[in-house]
């Protein structure tokens, strides 16, 4: 049994209890993928499995048998960052950086989901074949990736600029209730 990680074929561990996260970090020393909660709550461990975002702490390595995993280490092209990585740098998408690999992998998977027309909790027209990548849609679709530094506005800016607007992204303006003077 084996799995392809960032283009390289690697054998799966004999112990069927090993998670994809522990395979990456402890067996392959790919420590870019972070362990936050180790129980599916924070999104820090998000990687791509055959192009779909997964929570690697809750996925057994044996489930990836014969499939392809992409981690943050597999996104750059040599010295050239993936456009979303560069956008995170340009738009203040991180502070400590702990959540960043998961944010970036999650956003790549999320953009593909949106492109396929998959609705989210805030999608108004569930039958629409094309869903607008509004700030609300992007924030909702990234809500499984927590950032304790509070860099969410820059994160959404970077995602929007990379995949959707291609223009200078405006700062995120949340819909807050009006406060009486
Ligand atoms: Fe996997 Fe938090 S470490 S969701
Ligand atoms: Fe520090 Fe997100 S940049 S947790």
XYZ file of N, CA, C and O and ligand atoms in Angstrom:
732
model
N 0.854 -1.196 0.000
C 0.000 0.000 0.000
C 0.885 1.239 0.000
O 1.893 1.298 0.708
N 0.502 2.229 -0.785
C 1.329 3.432 -0.874
C 0.470 4.645 -1.215
O -0.694 4.520 -1.605
N 1.068 5.791 -1.038
C 0.378 7.045 -1.326
C 1.383 7.971 -2.006
O 2.593 7.870 -1.768
N 0.869 8.848 -2.850
C 1.731 9.834 -3.499
C 1.640 11.124 -2.693
O 0.547 11.653 -2.473
N 2.782 11.596 -2.210
C 2.821 12.840 -1.438
C 3.676 13.851 -2.189
O 4.864 13.624 -2.407
N 3.063 14.902 -2.611
C 3.754 15.956 -3.374
C 4.534 15.366 -4.544
O 5.673 15.756 -4.813
N 3.916 14.388 -5.202
C 4.504 13.804 -6.405
C 5.416 12.624 -6.175
O 5.850 11.985 -7.130
N 5.714 12.321 -4.899
C 6.602 11.184 -4.610
C 5.806 10.026 -4.030
O 4.965 10.224 -3.137
N 6.075 8.821 -4.519
C 5.393 7.638 -4.030
C 6.037 7.189 -2.719
O 7.248 6.978 -2.665
N 5.238 7.074 -1.658
C 5.792 6.635 -0.367
C 4.930 5.499 0.173
O 3.710 5.477 -0.018
N 5.584 4.534 0.865
C 4.804 3.423 1.427
C 3.986 3.891 2.618
O 4.391 4.793 3.359
N 2.850 3.261 2.816
C 2.033 3.573 3.983
C 2.554 2.794 5.186
O 3.080 1.687 5.038
N 2.419 3.353 6.384
C 2.882 2.639 7.577
C 2.064 1.373 7.804
O 0.891 1.302 7.427
N 2.702 0.392 8.449
C 2.017 -0.880 8.705
C 0.888 -0.703 9.713
O -0.119 -1.422 9.659
N 1.041 0.241 10.631
C 0.025 0.479 11.665
C -1.177 1.208 11.052
O -1.046 2.358 10.630
N -2.334 0.571 10.996
C -3.499 1.196 10.343
C -4.105 2.342 11.140
O -5.034 2.993 10.661
N -3.594 2.586 12.367
C -4.149 3.675 13.188
C -3.499 5.019 12.893
O -3.928 6.044 13.427
N -2.456 5.042 12.069
C -1.735 6.297 11.807
C -2.587 7.233 10.947
O -3.110 6.828 9.910
N -2.721 8.465 11.401
C -3.485 9.451 10.626
C -2.624 10.006 9.492
O -1.382 9.892 9.514
N -3.270 10.638 8.532
C -2.514 11.312 7.468
C -1.611 12.383 8.073
O -0.457 12.544 7.667
N -2.124 13.085 9.091
C -1.315 14.132 9.720
C -0.042 13.553 10.322
O 1.059 14.101 10.130
N -0.156 12.465 11.052
C 1.038 11.873 11.661
C 1.944 11.230 10.614
O 3.172 11.215 10.773
N 1.347 10.701 9.555
C 2.182 10.201 8.456
C 3.060 11.329 7.921
O 4.265 11.158 7.735
N 2.439 12.487 7.686
C 3.181 13.609 7.113
C 4.246 14.116 8.082
O 5.419 14.265 7.728
N 3.842 14.391 9.306
C 4.745 15.058 10.247
C 5.768 14.115 10.877
O 6.949 14.443 10.957
N 5.294 12.962 11.331
C 6.172 12.072 12.109
C 6.923 11.070 11.243
O 8.058 10.712 11.567
N 6.318 10.620 10.160
C 6.979 9.611 9.337
C 7.766 10.243 8.192
O 8.850 9.785 7.856
N 7.201 11.298 7.580
C 7.857 11.894 6.413
C 8.575 13.195 6.747
O 9.239 13.771 5.875
N 8.432 13.677 7.977
C 9.086 14.929 8.418
C 8.650 16.122 7.576
O 9.422 17.056 7.372
N 7.435 16.074 7.070
C 6.865 17.238 6.373
C 6.077 18.037 7.418
O 4.875 17.859 7.598
N 6.778 18.921 8.107
C 6.179 19.604 9.260
C 5.471 20.901 8.884
O 5.053 21.647 9.767
N 5.352 21.167 7.590
C 4.581 22.341 7.180
C 3.128 22.214 7.583
O 2.482 23.199 7.973
N 2.576 21.019 7.500
C 1.205 20.773 7.942
C 1.188 20.766 9.469
O 1.947 20.029 10.093
N 0.331 21.588 10.043
C 0.371 21.795 11.492
C -0.663 20.968 12.249
O -1.757 20.713 11.753
N -0.276 20.585 13.456
C -1.201 19.914 14.378
C -1.666 20.944 15.400
O -0.859 21.446 16.191
N -2.941 21.272 15.341
C -3.498 22.216 16.301
C -4.267 21.465 17.363
O -3.746 21.134 18.431
N -5.516 21.149 17.072
C -6.379 20.485 18.057
C -6.278 18.966 17.996
O -6.550 18.277 18.958
N -5.925 18.424 16.824
C -5.889 16.974 16.592
C -7.249 16.322 16.804
O -7.344 15.146 17.119
N -8.308 17.094 16.652
C -9.652 16.519 16.776
C -10.649 17.154 15.808
O -11.851 17.155 16.054
N -10.167 17.742 14.720
C -11.069 18.199 13.678
C -11.716 19.550 13.892
O -12.666 19.893 13.182
N -11.209 20.333 14.833
C -11.896 21.582 15.164
C -11.228 22.845 14.632
O -11.879 23.879 14.557
N -9.948 22.785 14.262
C -9.240 24.039 13.962
C -8.849 24.222 12.507
O -8.629 25.348 12.061
N -8.706 23.157 11.756
C -8.355 23.265 10.342
C -6.871 23.435 10.061
O -6.460 23.499 8.902
N -6.037 23.492 11.105
C -4.598 23.721 10.892
C -3.946 22.601 10.087
O -2.919 22.808 9.441
N -4.545 21.425 10.117
C -3.941 20.257 9.476
C -4.460 20.006 8.065
O -4.192 18.953 7.493
N -5.190 20.972 7.491
C -5.824 20.758 6.193
C -4.789 20.526 5.087
O -3.821 21.277 4.957
N -5.007 19.477 4.307
C -4.204 19.212 3.107
C -5.169 18.845 1.985
O -6.385 18.776 2.190
N -4.625 18.639 0.806
C -5.452 18.276 -0.347
C -5.271 16.792 -0.658
O -4.130 16.316 -0.766
N -6.376 16.076 -0.782
C -6.358 14.667 -1.158
C -7.070 14.552 -2.502
O -8.277 14.810 -2.594
N -6.313 14.218 -3.535
C -6.836 14.241 -4.906
C -7.534 15.571 -5.191
O -8.604 15.620 -5.820
N -6.945 16.639 -4.701
C -7.448 17.988 -4.981
C -8.540 18.477 -4.060
O -8.950 19.628 -4.152
N -9.052 17.612 -3.175
C -10.112 18.016 -2.253
C -9.519 18.245 -0.874
O -8.666 17.477 -0.413
N -9.989 19.291 -0.201
C -9.442 19.584 1.123
C -9.950 18.572 2.139
O -11.130 18.237 2.156
N -9.053 18.121 2.973
C -9.420 17.177 4.030
C -8.769 17.606 5.342
O -7.761 18.310 5.354
N -9.392 17.177 6.431
C -8.828 17.359 7.764
C -7.910 16.160 8.009
O -8.384 15.054 8.262
N -6.614 16.377 7.946
C -5.708 15.221 7.952
C -5.604 14.547 9.312
O -5.221 13.384 9.399
N -5.969 15.256 10.395
C -5.904 14.602 11.713
C -7.032 13.593 11.887
O -6.947 12.719 12.749
N -8.088 13.725 11.097
C -9.225 12.805 11.210
C -9.291 11.827 10.037
O -10.307 11.164 9.852
N -8.237 11.781 9.247
C -8.204 10.877 8.096
C -7.098 9.850 8.311
O -5.950 10.224 8.572
N -7.452 8.596 8.242
C -6.428 7.556 8.385
C -5.577 7.480 7.120
O -6.097 7.619 6.001
N -4.308 7.237 7.325
C -3.406 7.159 6.177
C -3.838 6.062 5.204
O -3.712 6.218 3.987
N -4.367 4.963 5.740
C -4.775 3.865 4.850
C -5.910 4.283 3.922
O -6.090 3.703 2.853
N -6.667 5.305 4.335
C -7.737 5.801 3.465
C -7.179 6.501 2.227
O -7.913 6.746 1.266
N -5.914 6.871 2.291
C -5.287 7.559 1.161
C -4.543 6.600 0.242
O -3.848 7.035 -0.675
N -4.707 5.301 0.479
C -3.994 4.306 -0.330
C -4.271 4.522 -1.824
O -5.440 4.596 -2.243
N -3.191 4.659 -2.587
C -3.325 4.806 -4.029
C -3.744 6.193 -4.482
O -3.976 6.409 -5.675
N -3.815 7.121 -3.545
C -4.280 8.463 -3.885
C -3.136 9.474 -3.765
O -2.015 9.119 -3.425
N -3.464 10.734 -4.039
C -2.424 11.750 -4.101
C -2.684 12.859 -3.084
O -3.765 13.452 -3.061
N -1.685 13.110 -2.244
C -1.776 14.159 -1.226
C -0.884 15.321 -1.629
O 0.251 15.124 -2.060
N -1.426 16.527 -1.482
C -0.611 17.732 -1.679
C -0.597 18.516 -0.382
O -1.649 18.813 0.187
N 0.603 18.830 0.092
C 0.750 19.622 1.303
C 1.296 21.002 0.926
O 1.615 21.263 -0.235
N 1.451 21.840 1.930
C 1.978 23.185 1.676
C 3.357 23.119 1.020
O 3.703 23.968 0.195
N 4.130 22.070 1.330
C 5.467 21.946 0.741
C 5.408 21.660 -0.762
O 6.394 21.868 -1.473
N 4.249 21.188 -1.232
C 4.128 20.809 -2.639
C 3.525 21.885 -3.515
O 3.306 21.661 -4.710
N 3.275 23.066 -2.975
C 2.579 24.092 -3.754
C 3.514 25.008 -4.535
O 3.195 25.419 -5.652
N 4.640 25.352 -3.926
C 5.555 26.265 -4.611
C 6.246 25.554 -5.771
O 6.398 24.337 -5.779
N 6.656 26.337 -6.766
C 7.416 25.810 -7.893
C 8.863 26.259 -7.710
O 9.243 27.347 -8.138
N 9.630 25.438 -7.051
C 10.997 25.834 -6.737
C 10.996 27.056 -5.822
O 10.379 27.048 -4.761
N 11.666 28.114 -6.267
C 11.722 29.341 -5.468
C 10.502 30.233 -5.692
O 10.396 31.296 -5.069
N 9.607 29.807 -6.589
C 8.448 30.643 -6.902
C 7.246 30.174 -6.087
O 6.775 29.045 -6.242
N 6.779 31.067 -5.240
C 5.625 30.731 -4.412
C 4.387 30.517 -5.272
O 4.252 31.094 -6.356
N 3.485 29.675 -4.780
C 2.149 29.581 -5.381
C 1.526 30.977 -5.287
O 1.764 31.706 -4.314
N 0.728 31.381 -6.271
C 0.136 32.730 -6.233
C -0.611 33.029 -4.932
O -0.582 34.173 -4.453
N -1.237 32.015 -4.353
C -1.947 32.273 -3.090
C -0.958 32.471 -1.946
O -1.202 33.292 -1.057
N 0.140 31.746 -1.956
C 1.165 31.988 -0.937
C 1.669 33.428 -1.028
O 1.820 34.117 -0.014
N 1.927 33.891 -2.258
C 2.414 35.265 -2.433
C 1.364 36.269 -1.978
O 1.683 37.291 -1.371
N 0.103 35.958 -2.265
C -0.973 36.877 -1.868
C -1.085 36.967 -0.346
O -1.379 38.038 0.196
N -0.857 35.863 0.341
C -0.860 35.911 1.812
C 0.246 36.852 2.313
O 0.057 37.586 3.285
N 1.385 36.833 1.653
C 2.481 37.735 2.025
C 2.086 39.181 1.722
O 2.241 40.079 2.551
N 1.539 39.394 0.540
C 1.246 40.758 0.092
C 0.094 41.396 0.855
O 0.019 42.619 0.943
N -0.826 40.584 1.362
C -2.060 41.132 1.940
C -2.216 40.832 3.424
O -3.332 40.765 3.931
N -1.106 40.635 4.085
C -1.145 40.439 5.536
C -2.087 39.304 5.924
O -2.950 39.461 6.789
N -1.926 38.158 5.257
C -2.793 37.019 5.534
C -2.323 36.166 6.705
O -2.868 35.078 6.918
N -1.320 36.611 7.424
C -0.865 35.827 8.575
C -0.097 36.712 9.543
O 0.369 37.790 9.187
N 0.001 36.200 10.762
C 0.870 36.834 11.753
C 1.879 35.786 12.239
O 2.996 35.738 11.769
N 1.463 34.884 13.147
C 2.421 33.859 13.599
C 2.651 32.794 12.532
O 3.691 32.155 12.507
N 1.677 32.587 11.651
C 1.824 31.643 10.558
C 1.415 30.212 10.874
O 1.475 29.353 9.994
N 0.986 29.943 12.098
C 0.701 28.546 12.456
C -0.474 27.978 11.658
O -0.452 26.828 11.236
N -1.485 28.803 11.454
C -2.670 28.314 10.734
C -2.493 28.385 9.227
O -3.319 27.867 8.480
N -1.439 29.071 8.760
C -1.329 29.455 7.347
C -1.275 28.274 6.370
O -1.978 28.302 5.348
N -0.485 27.227 6.614
C -0.503 26.117 5.654
C -1.907 25.520 5.473
O -2.319 25.217 4.344
N -2.620 25.377 6.575
C -3.983 24.856 6.482
C -4.913 25.830 5.776
O -5.771 25.417 4.983
N -4.735 27.109 6.041
C -5.571 28.113 5.374
C -5.367 28.055 3.858
O -6.327 28.097 3.076
N -4.124 27.958 3.451
C -3.812 27.992 2.016
C -4.307 26.726 1.316
O -4.948 26.794 0.257
N -4.053 25.561 1.900
C -4.558 24.325 1.286
C -6.082 24.327 1.252
O -6.705 23.936 0.254
N -6.693 24.788 2.340
C -8.150 24.826 2.396
C -8.707 25.756 1.330
O -9.698 25.436 0.654
N -8.076 26.909 1.154
C -8.574 27.884 0.179
C -8.491 27.353 -1.249
O -9.370 27.616 -2.070
N -7.442 26.605 -1.535
C -7.315 26.033 -2.885
C -8.441 25.025 -3.141
O -9.072 25.016 -4.190
N -8.708 24.189 -2.142
C -9.819 23.246 -2.274
C -11.150 23.958 -2.334
O -12.039 23.582 -3.111
N -11.292 25.012 -1.538
C -12.541 25.769 -1.497
C -12.826 26.435 -2.833
O -13.966 26.446 -3.312
N -11.795 27.013 -3.459
C -11.988 27.673 -4.747
C -12.490 26.681 -5.794
O -13.344 27.006 -6.625
N -11.975 25.455 -5.741
C -12.426 24.426 -6.683
C -13.881 24.032 -6.406
O -14.662 23.792 -7.337
N -14.249 23.978 -5.123
C -15.647 23.669 -4.763
C -16.590 24.737 -5.302
O -17.663 24.441 -5.831
N -16.192 25.989 -5.131
C -17.018 27.093 -5.609
C -17.132 27.054 -7.127
O -18.201 27.281 -7.701
N -16.045 26.735 -7.775
C -16.030 26.642 -9.234
C -17.000 25.548 -9.706
O -17.648 25.693 -10.743
N -17.115 24.488 -8.927
C -18.026 23.395 -9.300
C -19.473 23.697 -8.949
O -20.359 22.893 -9.229
N -19.708 24.828 -8.290
C -21.079 25.224 -7.971
C -21.633 24.604 -6.706
O -22.858 24.582 -6.518
N -20.774 24.103 -5.822
C -21.267 23.517 -4.577
C -21.745 24.634 -3.650
O -21.004 25.572 -3.379
N -22.976 24.570 -3.154
C -23.489 25.633 -2.288
C -22.918 25.548 -0.875
O -22.418 24.513 -0.451
N -23.019 26.667 -0.157
C -22.599 26.685 1.241
C -23.810 27.052 2.106
O -24.918 27.260 1.596
N -23.584 27.181 3.391
C -24.665 27.524 4.322
C -25.270 28.885 4.012
O -26.441 29.129 4.331
N -24.518 29.786 3.388
C -25.028 31.137 3.133
C -25.423 31.362 1.678
O -25.807 32.469 1.307
N -25.351 30.323 0.853
C -25.769 30.474 -0.540
C -27.284 30.649 -0.596
O -28.022 29.824 -0.054
N -27.723 31.721 -1.236
C -29.160 32.026 -1.261
C -29.888 31.118 -2.244
O -30.903 30.511 -1.908
N -29.384 31.009 -3.466
C -30.031 30.220 -4.502
C -29.316 28.875 -4.632
O -28.270 28.762 -5.265
N -29.906 27.853 -4.016
C -29.255 26.538 -4.004
C -29.258 25.873 -5.374
O -28.502 24.926 -5.609
N -30.113 26.361 -6.274
C -30.202 25.760 -7.608
C -29.311 26.481 -8.614
O -29.215 26.063 -9.761
N -28.659 27.540 -8.190
C -27.832 28.316 -9.121
C -26.670 27.472 -9.627
O -26.062 26.705 -8.872
N -26.377 27.604 -10.901
C -25.247 26.866 -11.469
C -23.942 27.619 -11.260
O -22.862 27.049 -11.331
N -24.051 28.913 -11.000
C -22.861 29.729 -10.753
C -23.082 30.535 -9.477
O -24.092 31.226 -9.345
N -22.171 30.421 -8.542
C -22.313 31.100 -7.256
C -21.294 32.224 -7.165
O -20.101 32.009 -7.410
N -21.778 33.407 -6.833
C -20.882 34.554 -6.708
C -19.967 34.386 -5.497
O -20.422 34.013 -4.412
N -18.703 34.684 -5.690
C -17.729 34.556 -4.598
C -17.745 35.822 -3.743
O -16.773 36.572 -3.695
N -18.869 36.049 -3.081
C -18.980 37.230 -2.229
C -18.075 37.070 -1.008
O -17.629 35.966 -0.682
N -17.827 38.174 -0.324
C -17.026 38.095 0.894
C -17.687 37.175 1.913
O -17.014 36.436 2.629
N -19.017 37.225 1.944
C -19.742 36.382 2.894
C -19.559 34.906 2.540
O -19.354 34.061 3.420
N -19.626 34.592 1.240
C -19.411 33.207 0.806
C -17.997 32.742 1.185
O -17.810 31.642 1.704
N -17.021 33.573 0.910
C -15.640 33.169 1.185
C -15.417 32.989 2.683
O -14.782 32.019 3.112
N -15.948 33.918 3.483
C -15.773 33.810 4.934
C -16.444 32.552 5.473
O -15.885 31.833 6.312
N -17.646 32.254 4.971
C -18.357 31.062 5.426
C -17.589 29.789 5.032
O -17.410 28.871 5.840
N -17.116 29.758 3.799
C -16.443 28.556 3.304
C -15.083 28.337 3.963
O -14.556 27.228 3.956
N -14.518 29.397 4.527
C -13.239 29.267 5.231
C -13.420 29.212 6.742
O -12.431 29.247 7.493
N -14.656 29.094 7.196
C -14.909 29.187 8.635
C -14.391 27.973 9.412
O -14.300 28.024 10.639
N -14.034 26.912 8.720
C -13.462 25.754 9.412
C -11.982 25.898 9.702
O -11.390 25.030 10.341
N -11.393 26.975 9.219
C -9.962 27.224 9.465
C -9.830 28.419 10.402
O -10.017 29.565 10.001
N -9.510 28.130 11.636
C -9.427 29.183 12.645
C -8.049 29.850 12.620
O -7.053 29.211 12.300
N -8.037 31.121 12.966
C -6.775 31.865 13.076
C -6.784 32.596 14.408
O -7.534 33.546 14.594
N -5.949 32.129 15.311
C -5.939 32.740 16.652
C -5.311 34.127 16.628
O -5.449 34.881 17.573
N -4.583 34.460 15.552
C -4.024 35.809 15.451
C -5.049 36.790 14.899
O -4.782 37.989 14.840
N -6.177 36.302 14.425
C -7.201 37.204 13.900
C -6.858 37.795 12.552
O -7.236 38.925 12.258
N -6.166 37.031 11.710
C -5.770 37.534 10.395
C -6.830 37.269 9.324
O -6.525 37.327 8.128
N -8.046 37.001 9.739
C -9.069 36.554 8.784
C -9.325 37.567 7.661
O -9.564 37.180 6.519
N -9.297 38.854 7.968
C -9.556 39.833 6.906
C -8.496 39.748 5.808
O -8.811 39.770 4.615
N -7.240 39.662 6.197
C -6.177 39.532 5.211
C -6.251 38.205 4.467
O -5.927 38.138 3.275
N -6.662 37.169 5.153
C -6.808 35.846 4.523
C -7.859 35.908 3.411
O -7.629 35.445 2.292
N -9.010 36.493 3.731
C -10.066 36.603 2.717
C -9.619 37.517 1.578
O -9.888 37.246 0.400
N -8.934 38.592 1.905
C -8.397 39.479 0.866
C -7.492 38.699 -0.090
O -7.578 38.842 -1.309
N -6.602 37.897 0.467
C -5.645 37.151 -0.355
C -6.352 36.133 -1.241
O -6.029 35.984 -2.424
N -7.340 35.434 -0.675
C -8.089 34.436 -1.459
C -8.861 35.116 -2.575
O -8.847 34.679 -3.727
N -9.518 36.201 -2.233
C -10.316 36.925 -3.225
C -9.431 37.419 -4.362
O -9.761 37.249 -5.538
N -8.305 38.031 -4.014
C -7.426 38.591 -5.042
C -6.832 37.501 -5.925
O -6.620 37.709 -7.118
N -6.589 36.331 -5.372
C -5.945 35.251 -6.139
C -6.914 34.536 -7.067
O -6.613 34.282 -8.243
N -8.087 34.213 -6.544
C -8.984 33.340 -7.308
C -10.177 34.048 -7.935
O -10.754 33.534 -8.887
N -10.552 35.190 -7.412
C -11.839 35.730 -7.826
C -11.773 37.131 -8.409
O -12.055 37.315 -9.580
N -11.399 38.123 -7.620
C -11.513 39.492 -8.130
C -10.394 39.847 -9.096
O -10.598 40.616 -10.024
N -9.194 39.290 -8.843
C -8.024 39.648 -9.648
C -7.759 41.149 -9.598
O -6.993 41.679 -10.370
N -8.447 41.847 -8.753
C -8.251 43.283 -8.584
C -7.753 43.516 -7.166
O -7.737 42.618 -6.337
N -7.383 44.761 -6.880
C -7.019 45.095 -5.514
C -8.223 44.868 -4.612
O -9.265 45.503 -4.774
N -8.110 43.923 -3.704
C -9.246 43.569 -2.861
C -9.516 44.667 -1.837
O -8.603 45.284 -1.305
N -10.799 44.928 -1.617
C -11.181 45.904 -0.616
C -11.171 45.239 0.758
O -11.410 44.033 0.870
N -10.886 45.997 1.806
C -10.948 45.417 3.148
C -12.323 44.818 3.409
O -13.337 45.346 2.947
N -12.351 43.713 4.122
C -13.609 43.032 4.432
C -14.463 43.887 5.363
O -13.988 44.374 6.380
N -15.704 44.090 4.983
C -16.635 44.879 5.791
C -17.733 43.957 6.307
O -18.644 43.615 5.566
N -17.642 43.499 7.535
C -18.667 42.583 8.051
C -20.003 43.290 8.205
O -20.065 44.515 8.389
N -21.087 42.507 8.088
C -22.429 43.060 8.278
C -22.724 43.127 9.769
O -23.162 42.136 10.363
N -22.464 44.261 10.355
C -22.698 44.425 11.790
C -24.014 45.156 12.016
O -24.398 46.019 11.225
N -24.737 44.803 13.089
C -25.983 45.523 13.385
C -25.682 46.966 13.737
O -24.628 47.282 14.282
N -26.621 47.848 13.374
C -26.435 49.257 13.679
C -26.549 49.486 15.177
O -27.383 48.878 15.845
N -25.682 50.322 15.685
C -25.687 50.629 17.107
C -26.307 52.003 17.305
O -25.924 52.979 16.644
N -27.311 52.066 18.176
C -27.969 53.353 18.429
C -26.970 54.345 19.021
O -26.138 53.987 19.851
N -27.070 55.608 18.557
C -26.154 56.655 19.053
C -26.459 56.972 20.510
O -27.592 56.880 20.954
Fe -6.776 18.773 12.600
Fe -7.154 20.807 14.293
S -5.350 19.601 13.979
S -8.510 20.059 12.752
Fe -1.360 32.980 13.808
Fe -3.319 32.358 12.087
S -1.556 33.589 11.712
S -2.974 31.536 14.048
